[in-house]
Coordinates of C-alpha atoms and ligand atoms in Angstrom, one line a residue:
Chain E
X1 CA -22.4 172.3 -19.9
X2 CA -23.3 173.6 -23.1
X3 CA -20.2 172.3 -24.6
X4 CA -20.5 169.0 -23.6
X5 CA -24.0 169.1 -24.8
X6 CA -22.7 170.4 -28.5
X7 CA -20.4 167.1 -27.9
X8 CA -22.6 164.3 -27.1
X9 CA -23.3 162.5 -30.6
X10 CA -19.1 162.9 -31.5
X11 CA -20.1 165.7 -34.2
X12 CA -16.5 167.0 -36.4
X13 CA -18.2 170.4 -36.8
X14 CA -19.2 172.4 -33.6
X15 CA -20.5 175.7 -35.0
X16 CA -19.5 178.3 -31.8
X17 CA -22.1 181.7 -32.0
X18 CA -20.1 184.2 -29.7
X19 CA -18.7 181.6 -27.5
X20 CA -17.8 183.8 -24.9
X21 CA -19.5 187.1 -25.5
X22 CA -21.4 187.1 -22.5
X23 CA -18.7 186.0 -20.7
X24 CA -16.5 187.6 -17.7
X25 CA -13.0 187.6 -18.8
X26 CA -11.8 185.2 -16.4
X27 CA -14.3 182.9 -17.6
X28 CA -13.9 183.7 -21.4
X29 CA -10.3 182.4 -20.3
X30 CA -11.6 179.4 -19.4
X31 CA -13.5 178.4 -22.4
X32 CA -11.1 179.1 -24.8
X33 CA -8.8 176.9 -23.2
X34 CA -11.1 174.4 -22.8
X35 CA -12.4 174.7 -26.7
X36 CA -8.8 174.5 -28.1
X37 CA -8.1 171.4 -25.7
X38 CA -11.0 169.8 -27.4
X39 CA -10.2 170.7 -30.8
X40 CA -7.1 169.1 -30.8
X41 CA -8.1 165.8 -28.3
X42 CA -11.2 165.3 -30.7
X43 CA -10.0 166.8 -34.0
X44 CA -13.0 168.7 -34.1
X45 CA -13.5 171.7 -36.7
X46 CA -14.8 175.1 -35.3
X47 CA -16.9 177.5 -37.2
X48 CA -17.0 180.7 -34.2
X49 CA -18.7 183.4 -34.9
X50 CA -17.8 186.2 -32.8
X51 CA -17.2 190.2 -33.0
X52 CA -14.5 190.0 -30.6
X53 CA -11.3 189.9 -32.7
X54 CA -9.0 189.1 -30.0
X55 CA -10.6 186.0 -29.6
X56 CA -11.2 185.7 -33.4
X57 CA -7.4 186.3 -33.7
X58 CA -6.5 183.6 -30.9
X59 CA -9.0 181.3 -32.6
X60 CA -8.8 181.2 -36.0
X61 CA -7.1 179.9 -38.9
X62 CA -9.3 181.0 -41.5
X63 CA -11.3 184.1 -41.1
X64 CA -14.5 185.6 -42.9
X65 CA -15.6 189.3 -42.3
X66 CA -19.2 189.8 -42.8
X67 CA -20.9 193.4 -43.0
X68 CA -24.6 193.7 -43.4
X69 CA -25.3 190.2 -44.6
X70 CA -22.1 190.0 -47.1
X71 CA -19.3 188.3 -46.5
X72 CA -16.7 190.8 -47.6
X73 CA -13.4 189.6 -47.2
X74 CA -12.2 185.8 -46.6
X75 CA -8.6 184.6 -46.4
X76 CA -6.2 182.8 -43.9
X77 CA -6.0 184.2 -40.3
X78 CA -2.8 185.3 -40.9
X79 CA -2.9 187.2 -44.0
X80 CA -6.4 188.8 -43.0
X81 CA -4.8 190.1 -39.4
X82 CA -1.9 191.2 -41.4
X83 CA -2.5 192.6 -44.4
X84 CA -6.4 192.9 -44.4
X85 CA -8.0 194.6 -47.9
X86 CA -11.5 195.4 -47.8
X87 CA -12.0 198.9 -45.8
X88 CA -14.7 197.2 -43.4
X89 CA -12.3 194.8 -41.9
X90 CA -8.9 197.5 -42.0
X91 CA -11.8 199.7 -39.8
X92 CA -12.5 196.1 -37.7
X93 CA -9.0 196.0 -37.3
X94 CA -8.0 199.3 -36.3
X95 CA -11.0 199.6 -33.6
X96 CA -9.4 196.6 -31.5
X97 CA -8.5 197.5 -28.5
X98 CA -5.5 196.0 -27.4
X99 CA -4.9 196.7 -23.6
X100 CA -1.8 199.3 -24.5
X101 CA -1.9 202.0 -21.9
X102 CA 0.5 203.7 -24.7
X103 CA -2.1 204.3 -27.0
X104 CA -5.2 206.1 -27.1
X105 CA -8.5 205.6 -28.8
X106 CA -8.2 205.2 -32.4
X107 CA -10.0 207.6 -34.3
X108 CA -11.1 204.9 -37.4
X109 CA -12.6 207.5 -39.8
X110 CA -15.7 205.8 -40.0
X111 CA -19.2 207.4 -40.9
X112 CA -21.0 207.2 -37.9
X113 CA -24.0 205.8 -38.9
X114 CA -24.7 201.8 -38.8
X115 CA -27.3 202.0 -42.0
X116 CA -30.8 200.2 -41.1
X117 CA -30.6 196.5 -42.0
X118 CA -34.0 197.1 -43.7
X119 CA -33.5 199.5 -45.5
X120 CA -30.3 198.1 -47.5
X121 CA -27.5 200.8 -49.1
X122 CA -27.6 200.7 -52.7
X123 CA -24.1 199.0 -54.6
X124 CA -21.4 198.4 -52.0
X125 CA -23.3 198.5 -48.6
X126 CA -20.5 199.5 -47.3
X127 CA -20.3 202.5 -49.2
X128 CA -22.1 205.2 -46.5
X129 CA -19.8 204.7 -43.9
X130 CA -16.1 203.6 -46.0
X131 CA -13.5 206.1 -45.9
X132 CA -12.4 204.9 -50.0
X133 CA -15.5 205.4 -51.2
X134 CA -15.9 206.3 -55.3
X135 CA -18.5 207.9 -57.0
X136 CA -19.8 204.1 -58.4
X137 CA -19.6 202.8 -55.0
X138 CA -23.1 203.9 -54.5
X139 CA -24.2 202.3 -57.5
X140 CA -22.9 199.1 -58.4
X141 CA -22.4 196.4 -55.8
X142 CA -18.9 195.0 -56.1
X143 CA -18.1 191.5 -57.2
X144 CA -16.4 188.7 -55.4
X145 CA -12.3 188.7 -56.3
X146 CA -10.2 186.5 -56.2
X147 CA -6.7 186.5 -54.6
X148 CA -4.1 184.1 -53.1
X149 CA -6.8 181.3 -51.1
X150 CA -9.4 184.1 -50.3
X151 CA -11.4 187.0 -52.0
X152 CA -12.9 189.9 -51.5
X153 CA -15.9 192.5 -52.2
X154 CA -14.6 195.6 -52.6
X155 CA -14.4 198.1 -55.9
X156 CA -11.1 199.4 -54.6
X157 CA -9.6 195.7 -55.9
X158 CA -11.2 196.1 -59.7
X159 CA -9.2 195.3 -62.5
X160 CA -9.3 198.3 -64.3
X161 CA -10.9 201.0 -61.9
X162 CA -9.8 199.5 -58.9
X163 CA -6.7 201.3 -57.0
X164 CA -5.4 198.8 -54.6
X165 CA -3.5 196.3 -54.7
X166 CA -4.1 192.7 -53.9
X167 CA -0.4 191.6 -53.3
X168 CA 0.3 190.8 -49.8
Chain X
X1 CA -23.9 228.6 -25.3
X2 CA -25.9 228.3 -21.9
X3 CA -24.2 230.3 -19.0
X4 CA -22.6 228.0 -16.9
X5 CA -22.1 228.2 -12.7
X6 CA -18.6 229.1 -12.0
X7 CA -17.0 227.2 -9.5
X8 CA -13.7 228.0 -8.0
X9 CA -11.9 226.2 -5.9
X10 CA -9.6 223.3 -6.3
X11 CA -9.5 220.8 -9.2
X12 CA -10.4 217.9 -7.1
X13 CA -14.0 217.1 -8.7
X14 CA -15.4 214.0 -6.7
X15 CA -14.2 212.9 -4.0
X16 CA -15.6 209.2 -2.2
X17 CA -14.1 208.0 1.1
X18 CA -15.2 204.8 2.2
X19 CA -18.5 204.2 0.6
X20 CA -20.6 201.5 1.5
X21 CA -23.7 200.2 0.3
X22 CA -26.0 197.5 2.4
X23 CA -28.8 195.8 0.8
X24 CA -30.8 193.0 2.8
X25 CA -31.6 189.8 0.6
X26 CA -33.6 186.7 1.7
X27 CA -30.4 185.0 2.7
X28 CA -29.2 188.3 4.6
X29 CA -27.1 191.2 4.4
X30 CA -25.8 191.7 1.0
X31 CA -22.6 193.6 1.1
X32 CA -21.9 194.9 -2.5
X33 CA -19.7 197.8 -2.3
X34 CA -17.4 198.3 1.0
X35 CA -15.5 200.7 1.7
X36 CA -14.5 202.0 -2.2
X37 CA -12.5 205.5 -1.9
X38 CA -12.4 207.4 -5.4
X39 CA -11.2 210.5 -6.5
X40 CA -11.1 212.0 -9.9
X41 CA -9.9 215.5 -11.3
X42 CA -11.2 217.6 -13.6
X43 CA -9.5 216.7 -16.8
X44 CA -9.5 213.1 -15.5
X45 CA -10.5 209.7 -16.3
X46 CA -11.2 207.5 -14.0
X47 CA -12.4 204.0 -15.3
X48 CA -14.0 201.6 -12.3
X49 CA -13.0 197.7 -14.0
X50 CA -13.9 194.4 -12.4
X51 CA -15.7 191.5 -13.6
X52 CA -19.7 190.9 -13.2
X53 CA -21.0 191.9 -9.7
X54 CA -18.2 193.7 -7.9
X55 CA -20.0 196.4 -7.3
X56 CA -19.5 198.5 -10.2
X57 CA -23.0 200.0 -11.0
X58 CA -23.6 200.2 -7.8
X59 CA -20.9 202.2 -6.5
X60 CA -21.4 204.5 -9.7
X61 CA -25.8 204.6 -8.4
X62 CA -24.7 205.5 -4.9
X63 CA -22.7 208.4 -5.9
X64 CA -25.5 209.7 -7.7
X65 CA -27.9 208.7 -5.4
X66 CA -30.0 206.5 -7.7
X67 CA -30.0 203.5 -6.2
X68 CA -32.7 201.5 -5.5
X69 CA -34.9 202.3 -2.6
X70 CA -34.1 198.7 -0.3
X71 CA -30.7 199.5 -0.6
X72 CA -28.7 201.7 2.1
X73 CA -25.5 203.5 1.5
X74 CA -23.0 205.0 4.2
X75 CA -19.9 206.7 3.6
X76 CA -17.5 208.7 5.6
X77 CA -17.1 212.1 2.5
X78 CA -18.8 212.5 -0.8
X79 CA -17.7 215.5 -2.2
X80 CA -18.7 217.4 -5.3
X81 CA -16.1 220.5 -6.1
X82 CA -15.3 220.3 -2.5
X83 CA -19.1 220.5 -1.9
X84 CA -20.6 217.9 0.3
X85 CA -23.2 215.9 -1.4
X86 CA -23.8 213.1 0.7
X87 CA -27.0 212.9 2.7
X88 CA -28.6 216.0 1.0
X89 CA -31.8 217.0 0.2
X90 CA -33.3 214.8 -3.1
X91 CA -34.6 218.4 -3.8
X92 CA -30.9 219.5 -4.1
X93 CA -29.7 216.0 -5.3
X94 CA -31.9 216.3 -8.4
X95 CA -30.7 219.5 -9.0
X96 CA -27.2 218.5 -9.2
X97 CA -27.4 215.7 -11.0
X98 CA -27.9 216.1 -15.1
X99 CA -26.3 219.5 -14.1
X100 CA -22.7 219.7 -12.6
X101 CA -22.8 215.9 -12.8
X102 CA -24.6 213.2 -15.1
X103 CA -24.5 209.8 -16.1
X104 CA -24.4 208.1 -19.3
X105 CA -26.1 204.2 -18.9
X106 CA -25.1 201.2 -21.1
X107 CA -28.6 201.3 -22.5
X108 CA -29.7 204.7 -23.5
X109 CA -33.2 203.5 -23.5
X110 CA -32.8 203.8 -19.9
X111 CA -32.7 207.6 -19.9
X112 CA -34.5 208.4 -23.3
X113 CA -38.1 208.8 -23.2
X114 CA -39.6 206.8 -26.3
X115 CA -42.7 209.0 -26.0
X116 CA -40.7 212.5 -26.8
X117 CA -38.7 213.5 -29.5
X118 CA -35.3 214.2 -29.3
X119 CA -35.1 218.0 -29.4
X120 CA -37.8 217.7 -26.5
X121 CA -35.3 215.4 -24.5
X122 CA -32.3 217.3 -24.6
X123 CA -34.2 220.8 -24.6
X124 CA -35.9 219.8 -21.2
X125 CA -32.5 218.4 -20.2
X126 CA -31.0 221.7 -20.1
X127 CA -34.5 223.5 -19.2
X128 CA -34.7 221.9 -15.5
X129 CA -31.6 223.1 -14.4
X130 CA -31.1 226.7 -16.3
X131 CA -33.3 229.5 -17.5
X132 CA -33.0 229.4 -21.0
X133 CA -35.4 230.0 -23.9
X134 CA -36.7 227.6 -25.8
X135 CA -34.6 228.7 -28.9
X136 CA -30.8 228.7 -26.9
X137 CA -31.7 225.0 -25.0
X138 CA -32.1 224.2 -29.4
X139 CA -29.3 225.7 -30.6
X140 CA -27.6 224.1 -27.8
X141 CA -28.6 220.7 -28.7
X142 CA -28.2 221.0 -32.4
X143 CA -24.3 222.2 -31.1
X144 CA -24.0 219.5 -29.2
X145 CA -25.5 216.9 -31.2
X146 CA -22.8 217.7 -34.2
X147 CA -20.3 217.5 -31.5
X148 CA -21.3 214.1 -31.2
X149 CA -21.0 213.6 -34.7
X150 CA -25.0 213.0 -35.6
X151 CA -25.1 214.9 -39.4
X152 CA -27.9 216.9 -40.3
X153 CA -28.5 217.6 -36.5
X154 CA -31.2 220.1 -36.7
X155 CA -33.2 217.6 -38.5
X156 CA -32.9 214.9 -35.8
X157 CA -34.7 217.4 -33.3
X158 CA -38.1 216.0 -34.5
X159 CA -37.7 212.2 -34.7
X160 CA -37.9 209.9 -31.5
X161 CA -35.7 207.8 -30.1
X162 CA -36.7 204.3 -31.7
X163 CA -36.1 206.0 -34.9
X164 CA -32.4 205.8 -34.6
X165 CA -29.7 202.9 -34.2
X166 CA -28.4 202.1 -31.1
X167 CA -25.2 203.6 -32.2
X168 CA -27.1 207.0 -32.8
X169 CA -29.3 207.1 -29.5
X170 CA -25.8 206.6 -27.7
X171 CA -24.5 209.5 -29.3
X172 CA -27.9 211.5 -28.5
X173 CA -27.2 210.2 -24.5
X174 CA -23.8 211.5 -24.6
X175 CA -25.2 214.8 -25.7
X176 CA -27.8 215.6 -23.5
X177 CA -25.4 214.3 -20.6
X178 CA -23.3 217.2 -21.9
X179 CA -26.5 219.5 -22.2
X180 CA -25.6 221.4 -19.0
X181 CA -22.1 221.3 -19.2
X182 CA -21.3 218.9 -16.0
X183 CA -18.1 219.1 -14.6
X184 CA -18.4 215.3 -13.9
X185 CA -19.7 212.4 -16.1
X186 CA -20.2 208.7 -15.0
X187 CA -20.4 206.5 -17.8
X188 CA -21.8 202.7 -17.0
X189 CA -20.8 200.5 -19.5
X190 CA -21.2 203.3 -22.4
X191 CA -20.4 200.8 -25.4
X192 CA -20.6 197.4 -24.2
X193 CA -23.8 196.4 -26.3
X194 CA -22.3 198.2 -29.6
X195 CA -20.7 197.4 -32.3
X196 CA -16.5 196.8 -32.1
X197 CA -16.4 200.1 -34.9
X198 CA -19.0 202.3 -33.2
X199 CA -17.6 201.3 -29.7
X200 CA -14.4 202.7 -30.9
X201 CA -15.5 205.4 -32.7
X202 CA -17.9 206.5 -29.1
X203 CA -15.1 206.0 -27.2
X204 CA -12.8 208.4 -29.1
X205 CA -15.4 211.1 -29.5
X206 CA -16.1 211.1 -25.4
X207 CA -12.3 211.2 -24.5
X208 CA -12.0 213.7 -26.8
X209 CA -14.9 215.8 -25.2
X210 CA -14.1 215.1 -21.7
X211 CA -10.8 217.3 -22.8
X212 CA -12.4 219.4 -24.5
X213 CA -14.8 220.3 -22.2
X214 CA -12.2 219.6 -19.4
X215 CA -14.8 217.9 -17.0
X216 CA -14.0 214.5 -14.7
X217 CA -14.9 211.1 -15.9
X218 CA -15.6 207.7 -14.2
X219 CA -16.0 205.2 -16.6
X220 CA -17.0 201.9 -15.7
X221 CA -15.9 198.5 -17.6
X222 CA -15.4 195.1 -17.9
X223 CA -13.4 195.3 -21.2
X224 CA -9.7 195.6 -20.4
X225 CA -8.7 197.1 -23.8
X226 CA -10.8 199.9 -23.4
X227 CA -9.4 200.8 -19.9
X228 CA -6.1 200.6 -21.0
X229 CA -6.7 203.1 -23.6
X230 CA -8.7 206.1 -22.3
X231 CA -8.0 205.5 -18.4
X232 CA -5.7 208.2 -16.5
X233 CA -6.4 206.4 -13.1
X234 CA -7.7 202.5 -12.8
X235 CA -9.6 201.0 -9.6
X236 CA -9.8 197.4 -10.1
X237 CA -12.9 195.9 -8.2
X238 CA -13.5 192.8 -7.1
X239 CA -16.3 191.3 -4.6
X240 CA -17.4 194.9 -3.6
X241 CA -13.7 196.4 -2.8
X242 CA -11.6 198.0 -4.8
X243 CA -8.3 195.9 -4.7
X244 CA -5.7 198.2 -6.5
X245 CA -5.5 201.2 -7.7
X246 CA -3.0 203.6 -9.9
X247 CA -2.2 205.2 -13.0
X248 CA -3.0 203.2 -16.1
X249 CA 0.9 202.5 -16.3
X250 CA 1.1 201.7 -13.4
X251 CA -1.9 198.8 -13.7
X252 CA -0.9 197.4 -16.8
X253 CA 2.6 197.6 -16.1
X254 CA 2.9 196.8 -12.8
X255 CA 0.4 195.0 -11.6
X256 CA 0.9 193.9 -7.9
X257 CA -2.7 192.5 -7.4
X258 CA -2.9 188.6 -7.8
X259 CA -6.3 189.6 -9.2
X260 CA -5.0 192.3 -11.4
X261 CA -2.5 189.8 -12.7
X262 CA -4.3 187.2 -13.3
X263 CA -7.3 189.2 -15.2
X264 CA -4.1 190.9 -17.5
X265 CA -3.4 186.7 -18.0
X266 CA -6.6 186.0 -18.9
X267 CA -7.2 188.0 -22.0
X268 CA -5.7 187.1 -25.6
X269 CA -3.4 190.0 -26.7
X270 CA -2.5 190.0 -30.6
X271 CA 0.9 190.5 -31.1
X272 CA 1.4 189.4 -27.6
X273 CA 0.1 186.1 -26.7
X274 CA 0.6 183.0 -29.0
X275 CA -2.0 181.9 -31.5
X276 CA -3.9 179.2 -30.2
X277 CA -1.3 179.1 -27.1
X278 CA -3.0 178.4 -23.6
X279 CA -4.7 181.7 -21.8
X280 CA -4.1 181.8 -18.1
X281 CA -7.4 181.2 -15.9
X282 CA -8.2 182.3 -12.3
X283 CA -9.9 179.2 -10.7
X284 CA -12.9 179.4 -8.7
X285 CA -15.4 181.2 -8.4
X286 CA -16.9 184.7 -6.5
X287 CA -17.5 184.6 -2.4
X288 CA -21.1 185.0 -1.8
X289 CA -21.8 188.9 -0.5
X290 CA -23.9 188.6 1.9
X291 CA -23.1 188.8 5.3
X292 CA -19.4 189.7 7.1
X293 CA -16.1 188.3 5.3
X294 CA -13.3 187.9 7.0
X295 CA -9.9 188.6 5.5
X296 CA -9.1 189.0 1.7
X297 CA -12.2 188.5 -0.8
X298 CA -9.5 187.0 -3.4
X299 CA -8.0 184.2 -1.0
X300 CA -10.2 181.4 -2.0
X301 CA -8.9 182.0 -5.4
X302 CA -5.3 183.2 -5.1
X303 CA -2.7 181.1 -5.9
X304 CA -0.6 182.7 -3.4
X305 CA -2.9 182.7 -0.4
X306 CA -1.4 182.2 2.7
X307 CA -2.1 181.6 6.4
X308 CA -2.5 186.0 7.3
X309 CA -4.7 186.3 4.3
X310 CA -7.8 184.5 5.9
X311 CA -8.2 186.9 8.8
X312 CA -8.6 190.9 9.8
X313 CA -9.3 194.0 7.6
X314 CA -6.9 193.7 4.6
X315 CA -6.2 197.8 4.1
X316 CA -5.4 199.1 0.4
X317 CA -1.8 200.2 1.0
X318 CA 1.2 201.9 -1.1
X319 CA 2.8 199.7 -3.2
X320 CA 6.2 200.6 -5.1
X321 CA 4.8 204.0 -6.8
X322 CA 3.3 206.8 -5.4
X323 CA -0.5 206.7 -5.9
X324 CA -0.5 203.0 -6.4
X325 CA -2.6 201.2 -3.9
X326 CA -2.8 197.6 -3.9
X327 CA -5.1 195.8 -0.8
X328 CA -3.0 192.3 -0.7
X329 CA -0.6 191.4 2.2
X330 CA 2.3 190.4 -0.2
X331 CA 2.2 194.4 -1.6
X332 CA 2.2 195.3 2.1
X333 CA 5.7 193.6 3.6
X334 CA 7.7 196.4 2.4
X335 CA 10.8 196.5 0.1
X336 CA 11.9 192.7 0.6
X337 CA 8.9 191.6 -1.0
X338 CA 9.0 189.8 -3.7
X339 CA 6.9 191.5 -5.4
X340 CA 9.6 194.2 -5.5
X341 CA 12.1 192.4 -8.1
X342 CA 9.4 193.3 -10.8
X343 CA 8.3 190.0 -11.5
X344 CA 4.9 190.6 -11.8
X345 CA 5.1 192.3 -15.3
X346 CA 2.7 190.7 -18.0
Ligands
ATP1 N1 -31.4 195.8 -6.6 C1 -30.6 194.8 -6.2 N2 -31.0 194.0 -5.2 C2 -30.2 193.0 -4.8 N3 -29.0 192.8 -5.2 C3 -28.5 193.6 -6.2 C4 -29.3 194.7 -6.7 N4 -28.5 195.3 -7.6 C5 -27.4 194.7 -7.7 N5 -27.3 193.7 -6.8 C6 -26.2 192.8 -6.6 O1 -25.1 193.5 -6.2 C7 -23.9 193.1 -6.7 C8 -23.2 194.2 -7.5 O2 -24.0 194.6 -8.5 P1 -23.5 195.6 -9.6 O3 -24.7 195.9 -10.5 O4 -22.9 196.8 -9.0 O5 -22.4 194.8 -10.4 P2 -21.5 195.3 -11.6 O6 -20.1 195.3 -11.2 O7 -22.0 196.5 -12.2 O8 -21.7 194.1 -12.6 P3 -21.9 194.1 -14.2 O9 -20.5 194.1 -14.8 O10 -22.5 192.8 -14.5 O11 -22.7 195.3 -14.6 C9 -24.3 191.9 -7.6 O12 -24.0 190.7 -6.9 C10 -25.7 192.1 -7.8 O13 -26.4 190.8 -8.0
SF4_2 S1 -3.9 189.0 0.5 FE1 -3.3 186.9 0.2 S2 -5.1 185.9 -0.7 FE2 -5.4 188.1 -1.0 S3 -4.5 188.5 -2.9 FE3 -2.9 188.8 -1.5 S4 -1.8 186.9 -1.4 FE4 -3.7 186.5 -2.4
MG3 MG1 -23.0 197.0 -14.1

């Protein structure tokens, strides 16, 4: 229903906030079919926002990780699921469960804390809780850099301080 | 450390045969849990899955006996360390439960008092059930809250619960569920409102102190990764029965349920299933509870109903393995089944 709703005035953007959060798996199923079914019939464009990276990962084509407000790392799906650089999203990454009876629970490394959106770290605000963090992290927020067709926010990827590397 | 009751005895913490809870609705007789069997070991996890309304929380209320007061609950054994527990005093309920067995809920506001600080909570947690001063039940819960990873735990003693993130007040659950040192937990849901990193990160740190502290744990979930993960033993609900159970190999490997097959279809698995490629779906929707149902609670949606589906009591019976159970008449026709050539495999 809601879908069809989003659909009435034949928009070319639908904007999807956690499409299928909420949602029972079986149903989840259901919507994603039906989304990509429309995508292609209607040539629509999707902007999803969701935390769920399976679905994010099933999705997209382009992804953007955001952390606290900041949009910290944005690239093709492909290069961010396989070679993602900022910390925040290798963390993201790692702390999918994929249903592998094989493996356990990851252990990401990760402070614990989720910091207090009012109360904003100072210079990366990522810095509290990353596993790479430097002495300036604290201090200076990191600028946006470039690489291949996305960029990221993350002091690790500095010209001259920086220690790692952007190639993919 | 608080001195803890020494059981002996066998390792067979909880035991649940044929519980069934009743609970009358305008339109009737609401039948939400039937006949679920569970067992769990110490040592053990145990995770309940099944998708919205199966019966989940309820099965997990019923064993503690928290569930709410219309609602009427039978069941053939409940036993607690080979203790019987079912049908005993609430005076002797109460002091079981948050002692040898307590429960962790999706939202910790549930359990934490907003009015109290946090040493009070978990000081009082262990206070009702053992005689301890007032200085061990904090040293306690400064141990346990570093075990839980909270920093700087002495100094969270004196701030209250709204203070923290919902990350943080999780943590401060877990602990004073582990304030008495139970021998079972029952987690409902522990980290479906959190954050994918601090789900992950929660998860790790209670499957690493359920070893550590070697107690049993039932952990209920919708969320199919997480199962696979931290579960010993699966029970896959759905419309109040538990349809298969086994070891977590044995479930994602194996599954033998249509049900259990088609939820292991449903899901997107990176690595696994296509970018972009069609998911499968289970048509239809859930039978209504309420009253008697006759035959399998899946057959309106299985693709492979058939004519000895719709009728009787469908039993939960040995399929290929030993300790899997599957309750589906296909698993139940013995070697020539098809289901025997390993097909079902996802
Ligand atoms: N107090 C109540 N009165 C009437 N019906 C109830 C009550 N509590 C639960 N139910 C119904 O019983 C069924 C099982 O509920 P339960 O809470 O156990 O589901 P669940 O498996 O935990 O689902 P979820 O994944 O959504 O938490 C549902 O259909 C629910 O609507
Ligand atoms: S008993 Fe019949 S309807 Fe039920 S799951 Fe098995 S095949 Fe399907
Ligand atoms: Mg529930």
């Amino acid at each position: 229903m809601a879908i069809a709703r989003a659909l009435i005035n034949r928009p070319r953007i639908v904007i999807c906030d956690e499409p299928t959060s909420a949602l029972d798996v079986s149903v989840q199923s259901q919507i994603l079919n039906l989304l990509q079914d429309l995508r292609e019939e209607l040539g629509l464009t999707y902007l999803v926002i969701s935390h769920n990276l399976a679905v994010v990962e099933h999705m997209a084509t382009r992804v953007a990780v955001m952390y606290l407000g900041r949009i910290v790392e944005e690239e093709d799906a492909d290069t961010l699921f396989s070679s993602p650089k900022h910390p925040y999203s290798k963390a993201l990454l790692e702390s999918v469960l994929t249903p592998d009876p094989s493996l356990g629970i990851p252990d990401t490394h990760l402070g614990a804390a989720y910091p207090n959106p009012l109360d904003m770290p100072t210079g990366c605000r990522f810095h509290p809780r990353c596993i790479d963090v430097m002495p300036h992290c604290g201090q200076i927020a990191p600028q946006k850099i470039a690489f291949g067709d996305g960029h990221v926010e993350c002091h690790l990827y500095d010209e001259n301080r920086g220690k790692g590397s952007l190639a993919s | 450390m608080s001195k803890k009751i020494e059981k002996t005895g066998s390792n067979r913490v909880l035991e649940v045969k044929n519980l069934n809870v009743e609970i009358p609705v305008p339109s009737g007789l609401l039948r939400p849990v039937q006949n679920v069997s569970l067992r769990v070991d110490r040592g053990e996890t145990l995770c309940i899955v099944g998708e919205s309304g199966c019966g989940k929380s309820l099965t997990s209320l019923a064993i503690m006996d928290l569930l709410p007061s219309k609602a009427k609950r039978t069941c053939d054994e409940m036993r607690l360390l080979g203790e019987n527990v079912f049908g005993i005093k609430e005076r002797a309920m109460s002091d079981l439960r948050g002692d040898r067995m307590s429960m962790i809920f999706q939202e910790p506001m549930t359990s934490l008092n907003p009015a109290y600080t946090i040493g009070n909570q978990l000081g009082e947690a262990l206070r009702r059930h053992q005689n301890v001063s007032n200085a061990e039940a904090r040293d306690r819960a400064i141990y346990l809250l570093e075990k839980v990873g909270i920093t700087a735990a002495a100094g969270r003693l004196g701030q209250y619960p709204h203070q923290l993130s919902g990350g943080l007040r999780q943590r401060v659950m877990i602990a004073m569920a582990l304030m008495c040192g139970p021998d079972l937990i029952i987690a409902d849901e522990p980290t479906t409102a959190l954050d994918v990193t601090i789900q992950a990160q929660i998860l790790h740190l209670l499957s690493e102190l359920q070893r550590e502290f070697h107690m049993g744990m039932v952990l209920i979930t919708h969320d199919l990764g997480v199962v696979a993960r931290i579960a010993d033993r699966i029970a896959v609900m759905y419309a109040g029965q538990v349809v298969e159970t086994g070891t977590a190999e044995q479930i994602f490997n194996a599954p033998t349920h249509p049900y259990t097959r088609g939820l292991l279809q449903c899901i997107p698995i990176p690595g696994k299933t296509k970018r972009g490629e069609r998911l499968g779906a289970i048509p239809g929707i859930v039978p209504s509870l309420v009253g008697h149902m006759d035959g399998c609670h899946f057959a309106s949606r299985c693709s492979e109903v058939q004519a000895r589906c719709q009728t009787g009591n469908i039993e939960l019976a040995p399929a290929k393995q030993k300790g899997h159970l599957c309750r589906c008449v296909l698993a139940q026709s013995g070697p020539s089944s098809e289901l025997e050539t390993g097909e079902a495999a996802v």
